[in-house]
Amino acid sequence: MLVTRRKRRLEKLFLVVSIAVAATLNWGCAGTQSKAKRPSGPPVPLLTATKQDLIARYNSQAEAITSLNAGVTMTLTAGSAYTGLIKQYHEISGYILAQKPASIRVIGQAPVVGTNIFDMESDGEMFHIFVPSQNKFISGPTNMARPSAKPIENLRPQHLIGAIFWRPIPAQDLVLLEEASEGASHYYVITEARPASGTGSAAASDWEIARKIWFDRSHLSVTRIETYEAGGKLGSDIRYTGWDTFGTEKYPRQIALERPGDDYQLQIGITKIAFNEAIAADRFVLRQPAGTELVNVGDESQGTKPQEQRP
């Protein structure tokens, strides 16, 4: 009997201890789960600037660069737009030569082998594109508003001019300032307005948006420029990331150009770059190779195969 009583007492004691331990563990877990995590670092302070400060900052960057010679990577996307141009290539390498006011040459090359996928040039008035795989030489005016039914003809070198060279904001332009936020990021946005196309006046009801320039308030660098066509239509949406110092100049390492009306996006990564060096004029000349088909953008007739179209 004594052994049995002792055994029962030990079992009760063990049960009480087990319940106490379990309660302690549960309380500890609950306390751990409810503890808030501390942020990894202090929040980035938001910088302040006036409208005049931002305009001066933007114009300084716009006027600092007059030419560039860059090695780049390029990624083009647009539904089925470029299947005939880039085939299976997702990211390609290449070169961009550009000189103010409007001269540009862009060469895209296949990975590893380095053969040209396309070679295109514009002088601000006309553009020319040579596509070796299609044996085509495409030519047309830069100001042609009607999109081509052939998506490759919508990839124009002059679209890049506005992305790599910024047009300064004239002192007389109407500029508005606002604050904006996207997620955890905060911005200053300056909106440049112009008289509506065809009105020839600056009445209050005749203004339209020309550009929106976004400054990240954590460092006040330009992170986005939206350009608008007549009637408020978005022409280009350009984003800039990875600002870095190259020699004495600051420039973004990544430029993302989106052209909604032309149904394409172009991501440009800077691998090497030189600024403000003299570039020989003949490096911006792209001649039609002998035996290639000439395609005049906007001309619905079939191209011919002249030996040489440009002197």
PDB file of C-alpha atoms in Angstrom:
ATOM      1  CA  MET A   1       0.000   0.000   0.000  1.00  0.00           C
ATOM      2  CA  LEU A   2       2.815   2.390   0.887  1.00  0.00           C
ATOM      3  CA  VAL A   3       4.524   1.795  -2.447  1.00  0.00           C
ATOM      4  CA  THR A   4       1.285   2.408  -4.295  1.00  0.00           C
ATOM      5  CA  ARG A   5       0.639   5.708  -2.489  1.00  0.00           C
ATOM      6  CA  ARG A   6       4.177   6.893  -3.184  1.00  0.00           C
ATOM      7  CA  LYS A   7       3.772   5.969  -6.846  1.00  0.00           C
ATOM      8  CA  ARG A   8       0.538   7.960  -7.108  1.00  0.00           C
ATOM      9  CA  ARG A   9       2.146  11.000  -5.459  1.00  0.00           C
ATOM     10  CA  LEU A  10       5.066  10.870  -7.889  1.00  0.00           C
ATOM     11  CA  GLU A  11       2.660  10.632 -10.851  1.00  0.00           C
ATOM     12  CA  LYS A  12       0.717  13.694  -9.610  1.00  0.00           C
ATOM     13  CA  LEU A  13       3.948  15.616  -9.056  1.00  0.00           C
ATOM     14  CA  PHE A  14       5.189  14.719 -12.544  1.00  0.00           C
ATOM     15  CA  LEU A  15       1.858  15.862 -14.037  1.00  0.00           C
ATOM     16  CA  VAL A  16       2.006  19.230 -12.216  1.00  0.00           C
ATOM     17  CA  VAL A  17       5.616  19.809 -13.305  1.00  0.00           C
ATOM     18  CA  SER A  18       4.782  18.891 -16.924  1.00  0.00           C
ATOM     19  CA  ILE A  19       1.878  21.358 -17.011  1.00  0.00           C
ATOM     20  CA  ALA A  20       4.062  24.113 -15.549  1.00  0.00           C
ATOM     21  CA  VAL A  21       6.857  23.487 -18.069  1.00  0.00           C
ATOM     22  CA  ALA A  22       4.410  23.432 -20.965  1.00  0.00           C
ATOM     23  CA  ALA A  23       2.831  26.696 -19.824  1.00  0.00           C
ATOM     24  CA  THR A  24       6.255  28.290 -19.504  1.00  0.00           C
ATOM     25  CA  LEU A  25       7.270  27.189 -23.014  1.00  0.00           C
ATOM     26  CA  ASN A  26       3.996  28.411 -24.505  1.00  0.00           C
ATOM     27  CA  TRP A  27       4.354  31.771 -22.825  1.00  0.00           C
ATOM     28  CA  GLY A  28       7.912  32.050 -24.121  1.00  0.00           C
ATOM     29  CA  CYS A  29       6.866  31.239 -27.680  1.00  0.00           C
ATOM     30  CA  ALA A  30       4.014  33.696 -27.539  1.00  0.00           C
ATOM     31  CA  GLY A  31       6.365  36.366 -26.241  1.00  0.00           C
ATOM     32  CA  THR A  32       8.854  35.645 -29.034  1.00  0.00           C
ATOM     33  CA  GLN A  33       6.206  35.827 -31.734  1.00  0.00           C
ATOM     34  CA  SER A  34       4.861  39.141 -30.519  1.00  0.00           C
ATOM     35  CA  LYS A  35       8.272  40.841 -30.384  1.00  0.00           C
ATOM     36  CA  ALA A  36       8.621  43.479 -33.153  1.00  0.00           C
ATOM     37  CA  LYS A  37      11.702  43.378 -35.358  1.00  0.00           C
ATOM     38  CA  ARG A  38      13.890  46.400 -35.257  1.00  0.00           C
ATOM     39  CA  PRO A  39      14.659  48.058 -38.595  1.00  0.00           C
ATOM     40  CA  SER A  40      18.082  47.231 -40.040  1.00  0.00           C
ATOM     41  CA  GLY A  41      19.026  50.895 -40.042  1.00  0.00           C
ATOM     42  CA  PRO A  42      17.654  54.364 -39.544  1.00  0.00           C
ATOM     43  CA  PRO A  43      15.201  55.597 -42.210  1.00  0.00           C
ATOM     44  CA  VAL A  44      16.805  57.466 -45.079  1.00  0.00           C
ATOM     45  CA  PRO A  45      16.175  61.175 -44.532  1.00  0.00           C
ATOM     46  CA  LEU A  46      14.248  62.970 -47.259  1.00  0.00           C
ATOM     47  CA  LEU A  47      16.136  65.811 -48.869  1.00  0.00           C
ATOM     48  CA  THR A  48      14.389  69.075 -49.574  1.00  0.00           C
ATOM     49  CA  ALA A  49      14.716  71.345 -52.597  1.00  0.00           C
ATOM     50  CA  THR A  50      12.884  74.219 -54.220  1.00  0.00           C
ATOM     51  CA  LYS A  51      11.591  74.224 -57.776  1.00  0.00           C
ATOM     52  CA  GLN A  52      14.473  76.476 -58.782  1.00  0.00           C
ATOM     53  CA  ASP A  53      16.980  74.083 -57.144  1.00  0.00           C
ATOM     54  CA  LEU A  54      15.602  71.127 -59.090  1.00  0.00           C
ATOM     55  CA  ILE A  55      15.558  72.963 -62.410  1.00  0.00           C
ATOM     56  CA  ALA A  56      19.156  74.082 -61.888  1.00  0.00           C
ATOM     57  CA  ARG A  57      20.200  70.544 -60.953  1.00  0.00           C
ATOM     58  CA  TYR A  58      18.496  69.075 -64.014  1.00  0.00           C
ATOM     59  CA  ASN A  59      19.886  71.702 -66.413  1.00  0.00           C
ATOM     60  CA  SER A  60      23.400  71.210 -65.072  1.00  0.00           C
ATOM     61  CA  GLN A  61      23.231  67.506 -65.912  1.00  0.00           C
ATOM     62  CA  ALA A  62      21.599  68.201 -69.283  1.00  0.00           C
ATOM     63  CA  GLU A  63      24.321  70.645 -70.327  1.00  0.00           C
ATOM     64  CA  ALA A  64      27.291  68.661 -68.985  1.00  0.00           C
ATOM     65  CA  ILE A  65      27.325  65.975 -71.701  1.00  0.00           C
ATOM     66  CA  THR A  66      27.675  66.747 -75.412  1.00  0.00           C
ATOM     67  CA  SER A  67      28.766  63.340 -76.728  1.00  0.00           C
ATOM     68  CA  LEU A  68      29.178  59.771 -75.568  1.00  0.00           C
ATOM     69  CA  ASN A  69      30.780  56.556 -76.741  1.00  0.00           C
ATOM     70  CA  ALA A  70      29.408  53.589 -74.812  1.00  0.00           C
ATOM     71  CA  GLY A  71      29.626  49.834 -74.695  1.00  0.00           C
ATOM     72  CA  VAL A  72      26.213  48.514 -73.702  1.00  0.00           C
ATOM     73  CA  THR A  73      23.939  45.561 -73.221  1.00  0.00           C
ATOM     74  CA  MET A  74      20.428  45.812 -74.663  1.00  0.00           C
ATOM     75  CA  THR A  75      17.241  43.889 -73.994  1.00  0.00           C
ATOM     76  CA  LEU A  76      14.259  44.454 -76.291  1.00  0.00           C
ATOM     77  CA  THR A  77      10.726  43.321 -75.502  1.00  0.00           C
ATOM     78  CA  ALA A  78       7.410  43.891 -77.246  1.00  0.00           C
ATOM     79  CA  GLY A  79       5.031  40.987 -77.616  1.00  0.00           C
ATOM     80  CA  SER A  80       5.859  39.464 -80.978  1.00  0.00           C
ATOM     81  CA  ALA A  81       7.371  42.694 -82.267  1.00  0.00           C
ATOM     82  CA  TYR A  82      10.997  41.675 -82.663  1.00  0.00           C
ATOM     83  CA  THR A  83      10.986  37.967 -83.416  1.00  0.00           C
ATOM     84  CA  GLY A  84      12.408  38.664 -86.858  1.00  0.00           C
ATOM     85  CA  LEU A  85      15.056  41.001 -85.495  1.00  0.00           C
ATOM     86  CA  ILE A  86      16.562  39.427 -82.420  1.00  0.00           C
ATOM     87  CA  LYS A  87      15.465  35.807 -83.022  1.00  0.00           C
ATOM     88  CA  GLN A  88      16.306  33.801 -79.907  1.00  0.00           C
ATOM     89  CA  TYR A  89      18.484  36.488 -78.368  1.00  0.00           C
ATOM     90  CA  HIS A  90      17.173  37.891 -75.110  1.00  0.00           C
ATOM     91  CA  GLU A  91      20.063  40.173 -74.164  1.00  0.00           C
ATOM     92  CA  ILE A  92      22.493  41.454 -76.757  1.00  0.00           C
ATOM     93  CA  SER A  93      25.642  43.539 -76.558  1.00  0.00           C
ATOM     94  CA  GLY A  94      26.508  46.548 -78.652  1.00  0.00           C
ATOM     95  CA  TYR A  95      27.678  50.118 -78.940  1.00  0.00           C
ATOM     96  CA  ILE A  96      26.109  53.559 -78.868  1.00  0.00           C
ATOM     97  CA  LEU A  97      27.732  56.639 -80.379  1.00  0.00           C
ATOM     98  CA  ALA A  98      25.892  59.913 -79.892  1.00  0.00           C
ATOM     99  CA  GLN A  99      26.622  63.583 -80.344  1.00  0.00           C
ATOM    100  CA  LYS A 100      24.458  66.644 -79.817  1.00  0.00           C
ATOM    101  CA  PRO A 101      22.216  67.861 -81.199  1.00  0.00           C
ATOM    102  CA  ALA A 102      20.800  64.702 -82.821  1.00  0.00           C
ATOM    103  CA  SER A 103      23.451  62.374 -84.284  1.00  0.00           C
ATOM    104  CA  ILE A 104      23.350  58.759 -83.100  1.00  0.00           C
ATOM    105  CA  ARG A 105      24.619  55.340 -84.204  1.00  0.00           C
ATOM    106  CA  VAL A 106      23.530  52.123 -82.484  1.00  0.00           C
ATOM    107  CA  ILE A 107      24.936  48.665 -83.244  1.00  0.00           C
ATOM    108  CA  GLY A 108      23.499  45.471 -81.740  1.00  0.00           C
ATOM    109  CA  GLN A 109      25.567  42.282 -81.801  1.00  0.00           C
ATOM    110  CA  ALA A 110      24.890  38.614 -81.150  1.00  0.00           C
ATOM    111  CA  PRO A 111      26.337  37.200 -77.924  1.00  0.00           C
ATOM    112  CA  VAL A 112      29.683  35.365 -78.118  1.00  0.00           C
ATOM    113  CA  VAL A 113      30.120  35.494 -81.910  1.00  0.00           C
ATOM    114  CA  GLY A 114      29.799  39.285 -82.114  1.00  0.00           C
ATOM    115  CA  THR A 115      28.104  39.451 -85.521  1.00  0.00           C
ATOM    116  CA  ASN A 116      25.837  42.441 -86.130  1.00  0.00           C
ATOM    117  CA  ILE A 117      22.112  41.890 -85.578  1.00  0.00           C
ATOM    118  CA  PHE A 118      21.278  45.468 -86.542  1.00  0.00           C
ATOM    119  CA  ASP A 119      23.031  48.721 -87.320  1.00  0.00           C
ATOM    120  CA  MET A 120      21.039  51.955 -87.158  1.00  0.00           C
ATOM    121  CA  GLU A 121      21.705  55.664 -87.455  1.00  0.00           C
ATOM    122  CA  SER A 122      19.865  58.971 -87.363  1.00  0.00           C
ATOM    123  CA  ASP A 123      20.852  62.586 -87.976  1.00  0.00           C
ATOM    124  CA  GLY A 124      17.647  64.033 -86.543  1.00  0.00           C
ATOM    125  CA  GLU A 125      15.983  64.312 -89.966  1.00  0.00           C
ATOM    126  CA  MET A 126      16.200  60.771 -91.378  1.00  0.00           C
ATOM    127  CA  PHE A 127      16.891  57.365 -89.883  1.00  0.00           C
ATOM    128  CA  HIS A 128      18.432  54.272 -91.461  1.00  0.00           C
ATOM    129  CA  ILE A 129      18.476  50.684 -90.174  1.00  0.00           C
ATOM    130  CA  PHE A 130      20.388  47.750 -91.672  1.00  0.00           C
ATOM    131  CA  VAL A 131      19.242  44.249 -90.676  1.00  0.00           C
ATOM    132  CA  PRO A 132      21.725  41.685 -92.091  1.00  0.00           C
ATOM    133  CA  SER A 133      19.606  38.617 -91.298  1.00  0.00           C
ATOM    134  CA  GLN A 134      16.756  40.028 -93.428  1.00  0.00           C
ATOM    135  CA  ASN A 135      19.017  41.626 -96.038  1.00  0.00           C
ATOM    136  CA  LYS A 136      17.010  44.852 -95.578  1.00  0.00           C
ATOM    137  CA  PHE A 137      17.982  48.497 -95.385  1.00  0.00           C
ATOM    138  CA  ILE A 138      15.187  50.563 -93.832  1.00  0.00           C
ATOM    139  CA  SER A 139      14.945  54.323 -94.307  1.00  0.00           C
ATOM    140  CA  GLY A 140      12.467  57.000 -93.294  1.00  0.00           C
ATOM    141  CA  PRO A 141      11.877  60.443 -91.782  1.00  0.00           C
ATOM    142  CA  THR A 142      12.218  60.751 -88.027  1.00  0.00           C
ATOM    143  CA  ASN A 143       9.024  62.802 -87.708  1.00  0.00           C
ATOM    144  CA  MET A 144       6.722  60.248 -89.355  1.00  0.00           C
ATOM    145  CA  ALA A 145       3.776  59.943 -86.949  1.00  0.00           C
ATOM    146  CA  ARG A 146       2.087  56.846 -88.417  1.00  0.00           C
ATOM    147  CA  PRO A 147       3.381  53.630 -86.803  1.00  0.00           C
ATOM    148  CA  SER A 148       4.527  50.977 -89.219  1.00  0.00           C
ATOM    149  CA  ALA A 149       2.649  47.699 -89.545  1.00  0.00           C
ATOM    150  CA  LYS A 150       6.082  46.034 -89.340  1.00  0.00           C
ATOM    151  CA  PRO A 151       7.223  46.396 -85.713  1.00  0.00           C
ATOM    152  CA  ILE A 152      10.932  46.438 -86.578  1.00  0.00           C
ATOM    153  CA  GLU A 153      10.351  49.748 -88.359  1.00  0.00           C
ATOM    154  CA  ASN A 154       9.148  51.299 -85.086  1.00  0.00           C
ATOM    155  CA  LEU A 155      12.563  50.770 -83.469  1.00  0.00           C
ATOM    156  CA  ARG A 156      14.097  54.132 -84.250  1.00  0.00           C
ATOM    157  CA  PRO A 157      17.526  55.397 -83.166  1.00  0.00           C
ATOM    158  CA  GLN A 158      16.238  58.914 -82.499  1.00  0.00           C
ATOM    159  CA  HIS A 159      14.086  57.576 -79.654  1.00  0.00           C
ATOM    160  CA  LEU A 160      17.340  57.021 -77.764  1.00  0.00           C
ATOM    161  CA  ILE A 161      18.487  60.619 -78.225  1.00  0.00           C
ATOM    162  CA  GLY A 162      15.867  61.902 -75.795  1.00  0.00           C
ATOM    163  CA  ALA A 163      16.836  59.197 -73.312  1.00  0.00           C
ATOM    164  CA  ILE A 164      20.613  59.758 -73.281  1.00  0.00           C
ATOM    165  CA  PHE A 165      20.675  63.524 -73.926  1.00  0.00           C
ATOM    166  CA  TRP A 166      18.312  65.706 -71.918  1.00  0.00           C
ATOM    167  CA  ARG A 167      16.814  68.891 -73.294  1.00  0.00           C
ATOM    168  CA  PRO A 168      17.387  71.759 -70.825  1.00  0.00           C
ATOM    169  CA  ILE A 169      14.370  73.537 -69.369  1.00  0.00           C
ATOM    170  CA  PRO A 170      14.242  77.103 -70.745  1.00  0.00           C
ATOM    171  CA  ALA A 171      13.835  79.885 -68.187  1.00  0.00           C
ATOM    172  CA  GLN A 172      10.572  81.066 -69.768  1.00  0.00           C
ATOM    173  CA  ASP A 173       8.840  77.666 -69.663  1.00  0.00           C
ATOM    174  CA  LEU A 174       5.894  77.077 -67.345  1.00  0.00           C
ATOM    175  CA  VAL A 175       6.978  74.578 -64.683  1.00  0.00           C
ATOM    176  CA  LEU A 176       4.939  73.139 -61.805  1.00  0.00           C
ATOM    177  CA  LEU A 177       6.223  71.330 -58.711  1.00  0.00           C
ATOM    178  CA  GLU A 178       4.565  68.554 -56.746  1.00  0.00           C
ATOM    179  CA  GLU A 179       5.447  65.838 -54.252  1.00  0.00           C
ATOM    180  CA  ALA A 180       4.646  62.204 -55.023  1.00  0.00           C
ATOM    181  CA  SER A 181       5.237  58.748 -53.556  1.00  0.00           C
ATOM    182  CA  GLU A 182       5.319  55.197 -54.894  1.00  0.00           C
ATOM    183  CA  GLY A 183       5.498  52.547 -52.210  1.00  0.00           C
ATOM    184  CA  ALA A 184       8.195  53.575 -49.743  1.00  0.00           C
ATOM    185  CA  SER A 185       9.883  55.971 -52.192  1.00  0.00           C
ATOM    186  CA  HIS A 186       9.247  59.696 -52.210  1.00  0.00           C
ATOM    187  CA  TYR A 187       9.770  62.076 -55.105  1.00  0.00           C
ATOM    188  CA  TYR A 188       9.695  65.630 -56.290  1.00  0.00           C
ATOM    189  CA  VAL A 189       8.046  65.884 -59.711  1.00  0.00           C
ATOM    190  CA  ILE A 190       8.406  68.929 -61.927  1.00  0.00           C
ATOM    191  CA  THR A 191       5.954  69.188 -64.799  1.00  0.00           C
ATOM    192  CA  GLU A 192       6.901  71.242 -67.832  1.00  0.00           C
ATOM    193  CA  ALA A 193       3.951  72.626 -69.806  1.00  0.00           C
ATOM    194  CA  ARG A 194       3.691  74.143 -73.287  1.00  0.00           C
ATOM    195  CA  PRO A 195       0.998  75.832 -75.370  1.00  0.00           C
ATOM    196  CA  ALA A 196      -1.284  73.206 -76.896  1.00  0.00           C
ATOM    197  CA  SER A 197      -0.327  72.227 -80.429  1.00  0.00           C
ATOM    198  CA  GLY A 198      -1.976  74.362 -83.065  1.00  0.00           C
ATOM    199  CA  THR A 199      -3.287  77.007 -80.675  1.00  0.00           C
ATOM    200  CA  GLY A 200      -0.406  79.432 -81.023  1.00  0.00           C
ATOM    201  CA  SER A 201      -1.375  80.977 -77.696  1.00  0.00           C
ATOM    202  CA  ALA A 202      -0.692  80.572 -74.010  1.00  0.00           C
ATOM    203  CA  ALA A 203      -4.193  81.091 -72.666  1.00  0.00           C
ATOM    204  CA  ALA A 204      -4.922  79.244 -69.445  1.00  0.00           C
ATOM    205  CA  SER A 205      -7.077  76.693 -71.242  1.00  0.00           C
ATOM    206  CA  ASP A 206      -4.567  76.086 -74.043  1.00  0.00           C
ATOM    207  CA  TRP A 207      -1.693  74.494 -72.098  1.00  0.00           C
ATOM    208  CA  GLU A 208      -0.687  70.848 -72.353  1.00  0.00           C
ATOM    209  CA  ILE A 209       1.897  68.722 -70.584  1.00  0.00           C
ATOM    210  CA  ALA A 210       5.307  68.384 -72.242  1.00  0.00           C
ATOM    211  CA  ARG A 211       7.436  66.494 -69.699  1.00  0.00           C
ATOM    212  CA  LYS A 212       7.377  65.167 -66.147  1.00  0.00           C
ATOM    213  CA  ILE A 213      10.752  64.835 -64.423  1.00  0.00           C
ATOM    214  CA  TRP A 214      10.998  62.751 -61.239  1.00  0.00           C
ATOM    215  CA  PHE A 215      13.670  63.298 -58.547  1.00  0.00           C
ATOM    216  CA  ASP A 216      14.201  60.714 -55.815  1.00  0.00           C
ATOM    217  CA  ARG A 217      14.177  62.612 -52.537  1.00  0.00           C
ATOM    218  CA  SER A 218      16.727  60.279 -50.930  1.00  0.00           C
ATOM    219  CA  HIS A 219      19.471  61.659 -53.241  1.00  0.00           C
ATOM    220  CA  LEU A 220      17.745  64.165 -55.619  1.00  0.00           C
ATOM    221  CA  SER A 221      18.932  62.352 -58.762  1.00  0.00           C
ATOM    222  CA  VAL A 222      16.598  62.082 -61.739  1.00  0.00           C
ATOM    223  CA  THR A 223      14.980  58.638 -61.764  1.00  0.00           C
ATOM    224  CA  ARG A 224      12.286  59.060 -64.410  1.00  0.00           C
ATOM    225  CA  ILE A 225      11.394  61.307 -67.346  1.00  0.00           C
ATOM    226  CA  GLU A 226       8.026  61.092 -69.095  1.00  0.00           C
ATOM    227  CA  THR A 227       7.705  62.904 -72.420  1.00  0.00           C
ATOM    228  CA  TYR A 228       4.330  63.685 -73.959  1.00  0.00           C
ATOM    229  CA  GLU A 229       3.198  64.188 -77.520  1.00  0.00           C
ATOM    230  CA  ALA A 230       0.385  66.435 -78.744  1.00  0.00           C
ATOM    231  CA  GLY A 231      -2.906  65.971 -76.949  1.00  0.00           C
ATOM    232  CA  GLY A 232      -1.350  64.552 -73.786  1.00  0.00           C
ATOM    233  CA  LYS A 233      -0.321  61.214 -75.329  1.00  0.00           C
ATOM    234  CA  LEU A 234       2.591  59.555 -73.522  1.00  0.00           C
ATOM    235  CA  GLY A 235       5.477  59.250 -75.968  1.00  0.00           C
ATOM    236  CA  SER A 236       8.352  57.920 -73.846  1.00  0.00           C
ATOM    237  CA  ASP A 237       8.615  56.718 -70.256  1.00  0.00           C
ATOM    238  CA  ILE A 238      12.306  56.579 -69.313  1.00  0.00           C
ATOM    239  CA  ARG A 239      13.683  55.340 -65.991  1.00  0.00           C
ATOM    240  CA  TYR A 240      17.225  55.800 -64.673  1.00  0.00           C
ATOM    241  CA  THR A 241      18.906  53.688 -61.994  1.00  0.00           C
ATOM    242  CA  GLY A 242      22.404  52.993 -60.708  1.00  0.00           C
ATOM    243  CA  TRP A 243      23.769  56.515 -60.870  1.00  0.00           C
ATOM    244  CA  ASP A 244      27.572  56.381 -60.814  1.00  0.00           C
ATOM    245  CA  THR A 245      30.602  58.582 -61.467  1.00  0.00           C
ATOM    246  CA  PHE A 246      32.526  58.036 -64.715  1.00  0.00           C
ATOM    247  CA  GLY A 247      35.606  60.215 -64.732  1.00  0.00           C
ATOM    248  CA  THR A 248      34.238  63.642 -63.894  1.00  0.00           C
ATOM    249  CA  GLU A 249      30.641  62.996 -64.977  1.00  0.00           C
ATOM    250  CA  LYS A 250      27.715  61.303 -63.261  1.00  0.00           C
ATOM    251  CA  TYR A 251      25.544  58.995 -65.362  1.00  0.00           C
ATOM    252  CA  PRO A 252      23.101  56.111 -64.763  1.00  0.00           C
ATOM    253  CA  ARG A 253      24.259  52.548 -65.350  1.00  0.00           C
ATOM    254  CA  GLN A 254      20.741  51.439 -66.360  1.00  0.00           C
ATOM    255  CA  ILE A 255      18.301  53.193 -68.711  1.00  0.00           C
ATOM    256  CA  ALA A 256      14.861  51.677 -69.350  1.00  0.00           C
ATOM    257  CA  LEU A 257      13.042  53.197 -72.338  1.00  0.00           C
ATOM    258  CA  GLU A 258       9.372  52.383 -72.906  1.00  0.00           C
ATOM    259  CA  ARG A 259       7.474  53.532 -75.999  1.00  0.00           C
ATOM    260  CA  PRO A 260       3.799  52.609 -75.444  1.00  0.00           C
ATOM    261  CA  GLY A 261       2.628  53.873 -78.831  1.00  0.00           C
ATOM    262  CA  ASP A 262       5.341  51.914 -80.648  1.00  0.00           C
ATOM    263  CA  ASP A 263       4.795  48.765 -78.559  1.00  0.00           C
ATOM    264  CA  TYR A 264       8.348  48.214 -77.409  1.00  0.00           C
ATOM    265  CA  GLN A 265      10.653  48.512 -74.407  1.00  0.00           C
ATOM    266  CA  LEU A 266      14.428  48.796 -74.485  1.00  0.00           C
ATOM    267  CA  GLN A 267      16.613  48.162 -71.444  1.00  0.00           C
ATOM    268  CA  ILE A 268      20.140  49.572 -71.770  1.00  0.00           C
ATOM    269  CA  GLY A 269      22.973  48.637 -69.425  1.00  0.00           C
ATOM    270  CA  ILE A 270      26.187  50.667 -69.520  1.00  0.00           C
ATOM    271  CA  THR A 271      29.338  48.507 -69.442  1.00  0.00           C
ATOM    272  CA  LYS A 272      31.818  51.259 -70.352  1.00  0.00           C
ATOM    273  CA  ILE A 273      31.433  54.871 -71.399  1.00  0.00           C
ATOM    274  CA  ALA A 274      33.400  57.969 -72.379  1.00  0.00           C
ATOM    275  CA  PHE A 275      31.981  61.480 -72.506  1.00  0.00           C
ATOM    276  CA  ASN A 276      32.610  64.637 -74.481  1.00  0.00           C
ATOM    277  CA  GLU A 277      35.219  63.204 -76.843  1.00  0.00           C
ATOM    278  CA  ALA A 278      35.384  64.293 -80.481  1.00  0.00           C
ATOM    279  CA  ILE A 279      33.639  61.791 -82.788  1.00  0.00           C
ATOM    280  CA  ALA A 280      34.446  61.805 -86.498  1.00  0.00           C
ATOM    281  CA  ALA A 281      31.430  62.661 -88.673  1.00  0.00           C
ATOM    282  CA  ASP A 282      31.841  59.572 -90.870  1.00  0.00           C
ATOM    283  CA  ARG A 283      31.160  57.312 -87.899  1.00  0.00           C
ATOM    284  CA  PHE A 284      27.542  58.461 -88.062  1.00  0.00           C
ATOM    285  CA  VAL A 285      27.183  57.540 -91.745  1.00  0.00           C
ATOM    286  CA  LEU A 286      25.385  54.265 -92.502  1.00  0.00           C
ATOM    287  CA  ARG A 287      25.423  53.390 -96.208  1.00  0.00           C
ATOM    288  CA  GLN A 288      23.162  50.836 -97.833  1.00  0.00           C
ATOM    289  CA  PRO A 289      25.132  47.664 -98.594  1.00  0.00           C
ATOM    290  CA  ALA A 290      25.060  46.527-102.228  1.00  0.00           C
ATOM    291  CA  GLY A 291      22.362  43.965-103.015  1.00  0.00           C
ATOM    292  CA  THR A 292      20.162  44.697-100.010  1.00  0.00           C
ATOM    293  CA  GLU A 293      16.453  45.454-100.213  1.00  0.00           C
ATOM    294  CA  LEU A 294      15.538  49.082 -99.638  1.00  0.00           C
ATOM    295  CA  VAL A 295      12.449  49.587 -97.470  1.00  0.00           C
ATOM    296  CA  ASN A 296      11.116  53.142 -97.310  1.00  0.00           C
ATOM    297  CA  VAL A 297       8.961  53.445 -94.200  1.00  0.00           C
ATOM    298  CA  GLY A 298       5.482  54.576 -95.189  1.00  0.00           C
ATOM    299  CA  ASP A 299       5.895  53.307 -98.745  1.00  0.00           C
ATOM    300  CA  GLU A 300       3.485  50.403 -99.233  1.00  0.00           C
ATOM    301  CA  SER A 301       5.200  49.230-102.408  1.00  0.00           C
ATOM    302  CA  GLN A 302       7.745  46.411-102.320  1.00  0.00           C
ATOM    303  CA  GLY A 303      11.364  47.392-101.877  1.00  0.00           C
ATOM    304  CA  THR A 304      13.901  47.198-104.692  1.00  0.00           C
ATOM    305  CA  LYS A 305      17.502  46.133-104.628  1.00  0.00           C
ATOM    306  CA  PRO A 306      19.626  49.036-105.848  1.00  0.00           C
ATOM    307  CA  GLN A 307      23.378  48.721-105.526  1.00  0.00           C
ATOM    308  CA  GLU A 308      23.813  51.910-103.514  1.00  0.00           C
ATOM    309  CA  GLN A 309      21.251  54.462-102.356  1.00  0.00           C
ATOM    310  CA  ARG A 310      23.387  56.914-100.437  1.00  0.00           C
ATOM    311  CA  PRO A 311      26.527  58.676-101.565  1.00  0.00           C
TER     312      PRO A 311
END
